Short mmCIF file of C-alpha atoms and ligand atoms in Angstrom, two decimals:
data_model
loop_
_atom_site.label_atom_id
_atom_site.label_comp_id
_atom_site.label_asym_id
_atom_site.label_seq_id
_atom_site.Cartn_x
_atom_site.Cartn_y
_atom_site.Cartn_z
CA MET Q 171 -16.52 -155.01 -162.01
CA LYS Q 172 -16.43 -153.10 -165.27
CA LYS Q 173 -19.13 -150.77 -164.04
CA SER Q 174 -17.42 -150.01 -160.72
CA LEU Q 175 -14.21 -149.33 -162.62
CA SER Q 176 -15.85 -146.73 -164.81
CA VAL Q 177 -17.48 -145.16 -161.77
CA LEU Q 178 -14.05 -145.01 -160.17
CA MET Q 179 -12.65 -143.42 -163.34
CA ALA Q 180 -15.40 -140.81 -163.32
CA VAL Q 181 -14.77 -139.99 -159.67
CA LEU Q 182 -11.06 -139.69 -160.36
CA MET Q 183 -11.64 -137.39 -163.30
CA VAL Q 184 -13.83 -135.08 -161.25
CA ALA Q 185 -11.13 -135.01 -158.60
CA VAL Q 186 -8.43 -134.17 -161.15
CA ILE Q 187 -10.51 -131.43 -162.73
CA SER Q 188 -11.37 -129.84 -159.39
CA VAL Q 189 -7.72 -129.90 -158.31
CA ALA Q 190 -6.80 -128.20 -161.59
CA PHE Q 191 -9.46 -125.58 -160.94
CA MET Q 192 -8.26 -124.97 -157.41
CA GLY Q 193 -4.79 -124.24 -158.79
CA CYS Q 194 -5.94 -121.16 -160.62
CA GLY Q 195 -9.07 -120.96 -158.52
CA ALA Q 196 -7.27 -119.02 -155.79
CA LYS Q 197 -7.58 -116.13 -158.22
CA LYS Q 198 -11.26 -115.32 -158.49
CA SER Q 199 -12.10 -113.99 -161.89
CA GLY Q 200 -11.53 -110.25 -161.96
CA GLN Q 201 -9.72 -110.24 -158.62
CA LEU Q 202 -6.82 -107.87 -158.42
CA THR Q 203 -3.49 -109.60 -157.76
CA ILE Q 204 -0.40 -107.96 -156.29
CA GLY Q 205 2.97 -109.63 -156.90
CA ALA Q 206 5.21 -108.53 -154.03
CA ASN Q 207 8.49 -109.33 -152.32
CA ILE Q 208 10.50 -108.49 -149.21
CA TYR Q 209 14.25 -108.12 -149.85
CA ASN Q 210 14.94 -110.53 -146.97
CA PHE Q 211 12.51 -112.26 -144.60
CA ALA Q 212 15.29 -112.29 -141.97
CA ASP Q 213 14.91 -108.49 -141.53
CA ASN Q 214 13.03 -107.67 -138.28
CA PHE Q 215 11.36 -104.52 -139.53
CA MET Q 216 10.45 -105.68 -143.03
CA ASN Q 217 9.23 -109.08 -141.93
CA GLY Q 218 7.77 -108.09 -138.57
CA VAL Q 219 6.06 -104.80 -139.43
CA MET Q 220 5.66 -104.29 -143.18
CA LYS Q 221 4.85 -107.81 -144.34
CA PRO Q 222 1.92 -108.51 -141.98
CA GLU Q 223 0.34 -105.13 -142.73
CA LEU Q 224 0.78 -105.56 -146.50
CA GLU Q 225 -1.11 -108.85 -146.17
CA ARG Q 226 -3.78 -107.58 -143.81
CA TYR Q 227 -4.46 -104.37 -145.66
CA ALA Q 228 -4.43 -105.96 -149.14
CA SER Q 229 -7.11 -108.37 -147.99
CA GLU Q 230 -9.09 -105.52 -146.45
CA LYS Q 231 -8.99 -103.90 -149.90
CA GLY Q 232 -10.16 -107.13 -151.54
CA ALA Q 233 -6.85 -107.72 -153.33
CA LYS Q 234 -4.86 -110.93 -153.41
CA ILE Q 235 -1.20 -110.45 -152.51
CA GLU Q 236 1.64 -112.93 -152.89
CA ILE Q 237 4.83 -111.95 -151.04
CA VAL Q 238 8.06 -113.80 -151.85
CA ASP Q 239 11.42 -113.76 -150.05
CA SER Q 240 14.28 -112.40 -152.17
CA GLU Q 241 16.81 -113.66 -149.58
CA GLY Q 242 19.05 -110.65 -150.03
CA GLN Q 243 19.81 -111.52 -153.67
CA GLN Q 244 19.02 -109.10 -156.46
CA ALA Q 245 19.34 -111.87 -159.09
CA LYS Q 246 16.70 -113.86 -157.24
CA LEU Q 247 14.38 -110.85 -157.23
CA ASN Q 248 14.85 -110.40 -160.99
CA ASP Q 249 13.72 -114.00 -161.51
CA GLN Q 250 10.78 -113.59 -159.12
CA ILE Q 251 9.62 -110.60 -161.16
CA ASP Q 252 9.77 -112.65 -164.36
CA VAL Q 253 7.55 -115.25 -162.69
CA PHE Q 254 5.05 -112.61 -161.54
CA ILE Q 255 4.94 -111.23 -165.09
CA THR Q 256 4.34 -114.70 -166.53
CA LYS Q 257 1.53 -115.16 -164.01
CA LYS Q 258 0.08 -111.85 -165.24
CA VAL Q 259 -0.27 -110.18 -161.84
CA SER Q 260 -2.25 -106.93 -161.96
CA VAL Q 261 0.48 -104.88 -160.28
CA LEU Q 262 3.94 -105.29 -158.73
CA ALA Q 263 4.92 -104.06 -155.23
CA ILE Q 264 8.68 -104.39 -154.97
CA ASN Q 265 11.21 -103.97 -152.18
CA LEU Q 266 14.53 -103.65 -154.01
CA VAL Q 267 17.46 -105.72 -152.85
CA ASP Q 268 20.02 -103.49 -154.54
CA PRO Q 269 18.85 -99.86 -154.66
CA ALA Q 270 21.15 -99.35 -157.66
CA SER Q 271 19.34 -102.03 -159.69
CA ALA Q 272 15.94 -100.38 -160.01
CA LYS Q 273 16.25 -99.72 -163.73
CA THR Q 274 16.33 -103.42 -164.60
CA ILE Q 275 13.11 -104.00 -162.69
CA ILE Q 276 11.39 -100.90 -163.96
CA GLY Q 277 12.36 -102.00 -167.50
CA LYS Q 278 10.75 -105.42 -166.98
CA ALA Q 279 7.51 -103.90 -165.64
CA LYS Q 280 7.39 -101.38 -168.47
CA LYS Q 281 7.90 -104.03 -171.14
CA ALA Q 282 5.02 -106.06 -169.65
CA ASN Q 283 2.95 -102.90 -169.15
CA ILE Q 284 2.37 -103.74 -165.46
CA PRO Q 285 2.27 -100.87 -162.94
CA LEU Q 286 5.00 -100.97 -160.28
CA VAL Q 287 5.17 -99.59 -156.74
CA LEU Q 288 8.64 -99.67 -155.18
CA PHE Q 289 8.67 -99.48 -151.40
CA ASN Q 290 11.06 -99.03 -148.45
CA LYS Q 291 14.30 -98.90 -150.47
CA GLU Q 292 14.48 -95.94 -152.80
CA ALA Q 293 16.04 -96.25 -156.26
CA THR Q 294 19.40 -94.53 -156.43
CA GLU Q 295 20.04 -94.54 -160.19
CA ALA Q 296 19.45 -91.17 -161.81
CA GLY Q 297 16.51 -91.17 -164.19
CA ALA Q 298 15.13 -94.50 -162.96
CA MET Q 299 11.77 -93.14 -161.82
CA ALA Q 300 11.34 -91.03 -164.95
CA SER Q 301 11.89 -94.04 -167.21
CA TYR Q 302 8.32 -95.35 -166.75
CA ASP Q 303 5.05 -93.46 -166.24
CA LYS Q 304 3.58 -96.28 -164.12
CA VAL Q 305 6.23 -96.51 -161.38
CA TRP Q 306 5.93 -94.89 -157.94
CA TYR Q 307 7.81 -95.02 -154.64
CA VAL Q 308 6.51 -95.38 -151.07
CA GLY Q 309 8.94 -94.80 -148.22
CA THR Q 310 10.18 -92.03 -146.01
CA ASN Q 311 12.42 -89.01 -146.13
CA SER Q 312 15.60 -90.85 -145.08
CA ALA Q 313 17.40 -87.75 -143.79
CA GLU Q 314 14.54 -87.07 -141.38
CA SER Q 315 15.27 -90.22 -139.35
CA GLY Q 316 18.93 -89.25 -138.90
CA ILE Q 317 18.02 -85.72 -137.92
CA ILE Q 318 15.40 -86.84 -135.39
CA GLN Q 319 17.78 -89.42 -133.90
CA GLY Q 320 20.53 -86.78 -133.75
CA GLU Q 321 18.24 -84.24 -132.07
CA MET Q 322 17.25 -86.64 -129.31
CA MET Q 323 20.84 -87.70 -128.72
CA LEU Q 324 21.94 -84.06 -128.59
CA ALA Q 325 19.22 -83.14 -126.07
CA ASP Q 326 20.17 -86.09 -123.83
CA TRP Q 327 23.89 -85.37 -124.17
CA LYS Q 328 23.35 -81.78 -123.04
CA ALA Q 329 21.16 -82.90 -120.15
CA ASN Q 330 23.71 -85.49 -118.94
CA PRO Q 331 27.19 -83.92 -118.57
CA SER Q 332 28.51 -87.20 -117.09
CA TRP Q 333 28.10 -88.87 -120.51
CA ASP Q 334 31.27 -87.03 -121.57
CA LYS Q 335 33.39 -89.56 -119.71
CA ASN Q 336 36.78 -88.05 -120.54
CA ASN Q 337 35.51 -84.47 -120.21
CA ASP Q 338 36.93 -83.34 -123.53
CA GLY Q 339 33.67 -81.77 -124.73
CA MET Q 340 33.64 -84.21 -127.62
CA VAL Q 341 31.36 -87.19 -128.31
CA GLN Q 342 33.35 -90.41 -128.77
CA TYR Q 343 30.88 -92.67 -130.61
CA VAL Q 344 30.62 -95.98 -132.40
CA MET Q 345 28.23 -96.45 -135.34
CA LEU Q 346 26.31 -99.58 -136.33
CA LYS Q 347 25.44 -98.83 -139.92
CA GLY Q 348 22.87 -100.65 -142.11
CA GLU Q 349 23.29 -101.60 -145.75
CA PRO Q 350 25.95 -99.51 -147.49
CA GLY Q 351 24.36 -97.58 -150.38
CA HIS Q 352 20.87 -97.88 -148.86
CA PRO Q 353 19.53 -94.31 -148.69
CA ASP Q 354 18.25 -94.88 -145.12
CA ALA Q 355 21.60 -96.18 -143.90
CA GLU Q 356 23.61 -93.47 -145.61
CA ALA Q 357 21.38 -90.64 -144.39
CA ARG Q 358 21.06 -91.93 -140.81
CA THR Q 359 24.82 -92.36 -140.54
CA LYS Q 360 25.44 -88.86 -141.81
CA TYR Q 361 22.71 -86.78 -140.22
CA SER Q 362 22.70 -88.33 -136.74
CA VAL Q 363 26.17 -86.89 -136.08
CA GLN Q 364 25.68 -83.82 -138.27
CA VAL Q 365 23.18 -82.58 -135.68
CA PHE Q 366 25.96 -82.47 -133.03
CA MET Q 367 28.34 -80.67 -135.36
CA ASP Q 368 25.67 -78.13 -136.32
CA ALA Q 369 25.17 -77.46 -132.60
CA GLY Q 370 28.91 -76.79 -132.22
CA ILE Q 371 29.69 -80.08 -130.45
CA LYS Q 372 32.65 -82.01 -131.85
CA VAL Q 373 32.30 -85.73 -132.53
CA GLN Q 374 34.90 -88.45 -132.86
CA GLN Q 375 34.05 -91.73 -134.56
CA LEU Q 376 35.87 -94.58 -132.80
CA ALA Q 377 34.49 -97.29 -135.09
CA LEU Q 378 31.89 -97.94 -137.78
CA GLU Q 379 30.74 -101.30 -139.15
CA ALA Q 380 28.03 -101.79 -141.78
CA ASP Q 381 25.74 -104.78 -142.29
CA PRO Q 382 23.69 -105.26 -145.49
CA ASN Q 383 21.15 -107.21 -143.40
CA TRP Q 384 20.83 -104.72 -140.52
CA SER Q 385 20.99 -107.71 -138.17
CA THR Q 386 20.95 -108.28 -134.44
CA GLN Q 387 23.80 -110.75 -134.80
CA HIS Q 388 25.96 -108.05 -136.39
CA GLY Q 389 25.11 -105.59 -133.60
CA ASN Q 390 26.02 -108.14 -130.97
CA ASP Q 391 29.29 -109.23 -132.58
CA LYS Q 392 30.58 -105.75 -133.35
CA MET Q 393 29.66 -104.30 -129.99
CA ALA Q 394 31.28 -107.21 -128.15
CA THR Q 395 34.47 -106.74 -130.17
CA TRP Q 396 34.52 -102.97 -129.64
CA LEU Q 397 34.03 -103.31 -125.89
CA THR Q 398 37.14 -105.45 -125.56
CA SER Q 399 39.22 -103.34 -127.98
CA SER Q 400 41.79 -100.70 -127.01
CA PHE Q 401 39.14 -97.95 -127.24
CA GLY Q 402 36.40 -99.96 -125.49
CA LYS Q 403 36.49 -97.89 -122.32
CA ASN Q 404 36.28 -94.62 -124.26
CA ILE Q 405 32.94 -95.25 -125.96
CA GLU Q 406 30.42 -92.62 -124.86
CA LEU Q 407 27.59 -93.22 -127.33
CA VAL Q 408 26.34 -96.10 -129.50
CA ILE Q 409 24.46 -94.96 -132.62
CA CYS Q 410 22.49 -97.64 -134.47
CA ASN Q 411 20.87 -97.20 -137.88
CA ASN Q 412 18.06 -99.52 -136.73
CA ASP Q 413 16.65 -101.22 -133.64
CA GLY Q 414 17.57 -104.70 -134.88
CA MET Q 415 21.28 -103.93 -134.58
CA ALA Q 416 20.69 -102.05 -131.31
CA PHE Q 417 19.16 -105.22 -129.80
CA GLY Q 418 22.41 -107.06 -130.46
CA ALA Q 419 24.50 -104.23 -129.04
CA ILE Q 420 22.29 -104.11 -125.93
CA ASN Q 421 22.93 -107.84 -125.40
CA ALA Q 422 26.67 -107.28 -125.71
CA LEU Q 423 26.52 -104.37 -123.27
CA LYS Q 424 24.54 -106.46 -120.77
CA ALA Q 425 26.95 -109.37 -121.16
CA ALA Q 426 29.89 -107.06 -120.45
CA GLY Q 427 28.05 -105.43 -117.55
CA VAL Q 428 28.45 -101.92 -118.95
CA LYS Q 429 25.98 -99.14 -119.64
CA ILE Q 430 26.51 -96.75 -122.54
CA PRO Q 431 23.79 -94.55 -124.06
CA ILE Q 432 22.38 -96.24 -127.16
CA TYR Q 433 19.82 -95.23 -129.80
CA GLY Q 434 18.01 -97.00 -132.65
CA VAL Q 435 15.49 -96.40 -135.42
CA ASP Q 436 12.21 -98.23 -136.26
CA ALA Q 437 10.41 -98.34 -132.87
CA LEU Q 438 9.87 -102.10 -132.94
CA ASP Q 439 7.85 -103.49 -129.98
CA GLN Q 440 11.04 -104.82 -128.38
CA ALA Q 441 12.61 -101.35 -128.62
CA LEU Q 442 9.64 -99.83 -126.80
CA SER Q 443 10.01 -102.29 -123.93
CA ASP Q 444 13.77 -101.70 -123.90
CA ILE Q 445 13.10 -97.98 -123.50
CA GLY Q 446 10.75 -98.83 -120.63
CA GLU Q 447 13.50 -100.89 -118.99
CA GLY Q 448 16.09 -98.19 -119.60
CA THR Q 449 18.34 -100.35 -121.77
CA LEU Q 450 17.63 -98.26 -124.89
CA ASN Q 451 17.68 -94.46 -124.69
CA GLY Q 452 15.52 -93.69 -127.70
CA THR Q 453 14.38 -94.68 -131.16
CA VAL Q 454 12.56 -93.17 -134.14
CA LEU Q 455 9.25 -94.54 -135.35
CA ASN Q 456 9.64 -95.86 -138.89
CA ASP Q 457 5.96 -96.10 -139.69
CA GLY Q 458 5.87 -99.40 -141.55
CA VAL Q 459 2.13 -99.80 -141.05
CA ASN Q 460 1.35 -96.65 -142.98
CA GLN Q 461 4.04 -97.38 -145.56
CA ALA Q 462 2.40 -100.77 -146.17
CA ARG Q 463 -1.03 -99.16 -146.50
CA ALA Q 464 0.23 -96.53 -148.92
CA THR Q 465 1.94 -99.23 -150.97
CA VAL Q 466 -1.30 -101.20 -151.29
CA ASP Q 467 -3.41 -98.09 -151.93
CA LEU Q 468 -1.16 -96.96 -154.77
CA ALA Q 469 -0.92 -100.48 -156.18
CA VAL Q 470 -4.69 -100.97 -156.22
CA ASN Q 471 -5.29 -97.57 -157.80
CA ALA Q 472 -2.63 -98.14 -160.45
CA ALA Q 473 -3.99 -101.59 -161.26
CA THR Q 474 -7.48 -100.21 -161.75
CA GLY Q 475 -6.34 -97.33 -163.94
CA LYS Q 476 -7.00 -94.59 -161.39
CA SER Q 477 -4.50 -91.89 -160.57
CA ALA Q 478 -2.06 -93.29 -157.97
CA THR Q 479 -3.33 -91.41 -154.90
CA ASP Q 480 -6.99 -91.15 -155.93
CA GLY Q 481 -9.34 -91.38 -152.93
CA THR Q 482 -6.46 -91.76 -150.42
CA ASN Q 483 -4.85 -89.53 -147.80
CA TRP Q 484 -1.41 -89.83 -149.44
CA SER Q 485 0.20 -87.18 -151.53
CA LEU Q 486 2.94 -87.56 -154.09
CA GLN Q 487 6.01 -85.39 -154.08
CA THR Q 488 6.26 -83.19 -157.09
CA ASP Q 489 10.07 -83.18 -157.22
CA GLY Q 490 10.40 -85.99 -159.76
CA SER Q 491 10.76 -88.71 -157.08
CA LYS Q 492 7.09 -89.76 -157.58
CA ALA Q 493 7.20 -90.63 -153.90
CA VAL Q 494 4.80 -90.87 -150.99
CA ARG Q 495 6.89 -90.17 -147.88
CA VAL Q 496 5.51 -91.24 -144.49
CA PRO Q 497 6.84 -89.10 -141.59
CA TYR Q 498 9.18 -90.38 -138.84
CA VAL Q 499 8.38 -89.67 -135.18
CA PRO Q 500 10.79 -89.39 -132.21
CA VAL Q 501 10.25 -92.03 -129.50
CA THR Q 502 11.73 -91.29 -126.08
CA PRO Q 503 11.21 -92.37 -122.45
CA ASP Q 504 8.61 -89.58 -122.26
CA ASN Q 505 6.31 -90.79 -125.05
CA TYR Q 506 7.12 -94.47 -125.80
CA LYS Q 507 3.93 -95.71 -124.12
CA GLU Q 508 1.78 -94.00 -126.75
CA PHE Q 509 3.37 -96.24 -129.37
CA GLN Q 510 2.80 -99.42 -127.37
CA LYS Q 511 -0.92 -98.74 -127.61
CA ARG Q 512 -0.89 -98.53 -131.41
C1 LIG M 667 14.90 -99.54 -143.05
C2 LIG M 667 14.69 -100.04 -141.64
C3 LIG M 667 15.71 -101.12 -141.35
C4 LIG M 667 15.67 -102.18 -142.44
C5 LIG M 667 15.79 -101.56 -143.80
C6 LIG M 667 15.66 -102.59 -144.89
O1 LIG M 667 13.91 -98.59 -143.37
O2 LIG M 667 14.84 -99.00 -140.74
O3 LIG M 667 15.47 -101.71 -140.09
O4 LIG M 667 14.45 -102.87 -142.33
O5 LIG M 667 14.81 -100.57 -143.99
O6 LIG M 667 15.66 -102.04 -146.15
CA1 LIG M 668 34.21 -87.18 -124.68
#
């Protein structure tokens, strides 16, 4: 009895020790670890395009990545960063919740001497990027997406005189805007219509509603409300800062049995099939796959003490933004099939 008890004890101890080892065992000795987040897992583009590629590509590069959900709360992200620092990750890859709160995060990384790659949401505070020599940004040139979207809307508007329903030579539009203060949302909202004005075509904004979560629900609710409002019948164009909101607006348009030209940004799979079906007129590829790869490439280089873009195809802007900017591409009924093959 005594003997079997001690055998049992020994077995138990081995089990306890191996469980303890497995806990930290996920991190092989010397393996590079990336502490990462997505500002909100509910976001179609961030969760559907960037997150899977961050995971896939990090593992291809032999790095271990942990991606947490900041649930749209900057305070939560601040805590998550503290945890990553306590865990001694090799490098941080961070998707800001509040673009005006970058300095706090950069300060934390600097104090812990951990390199930091910000991605998708560019810091808006002056001097933030200059405050630490080991911080970089991976994203896009926000204005470019608005300009490309504007150019395709302008070309279609010119080619379809019947879109000017009231024949006043002016574009009566509604705007589904993303997160206020987000450089992408601000630039898309501004430049998409600026293109018309620059071409000498007047625009009239009938309504604009912003959503910090860029959500389909928001697109659906706002569009449904607008369609039944006093100006509902006058809407000639629906401009969406992203596809997610466009999907909602398309549902509302279908439900009301009306067809109004509508454009998005991101080129999500659903948007490509909507273009094929003719329910979406165009979108702009937001190349999340390459943004994810650049984020991991820079993170791995920084963590191993190499220069950020060493051995990669990326180049850093020399304007003080310390940014890699992945180009946007127009997606129309003429070329959408090429993107389905990607
Ligand atoms: C944009 C993207 C949006 C949304 C946003 C989140 O680049 O177009 O759909 O994901 O980022 O920050
Ligand atoms: Ca008009």
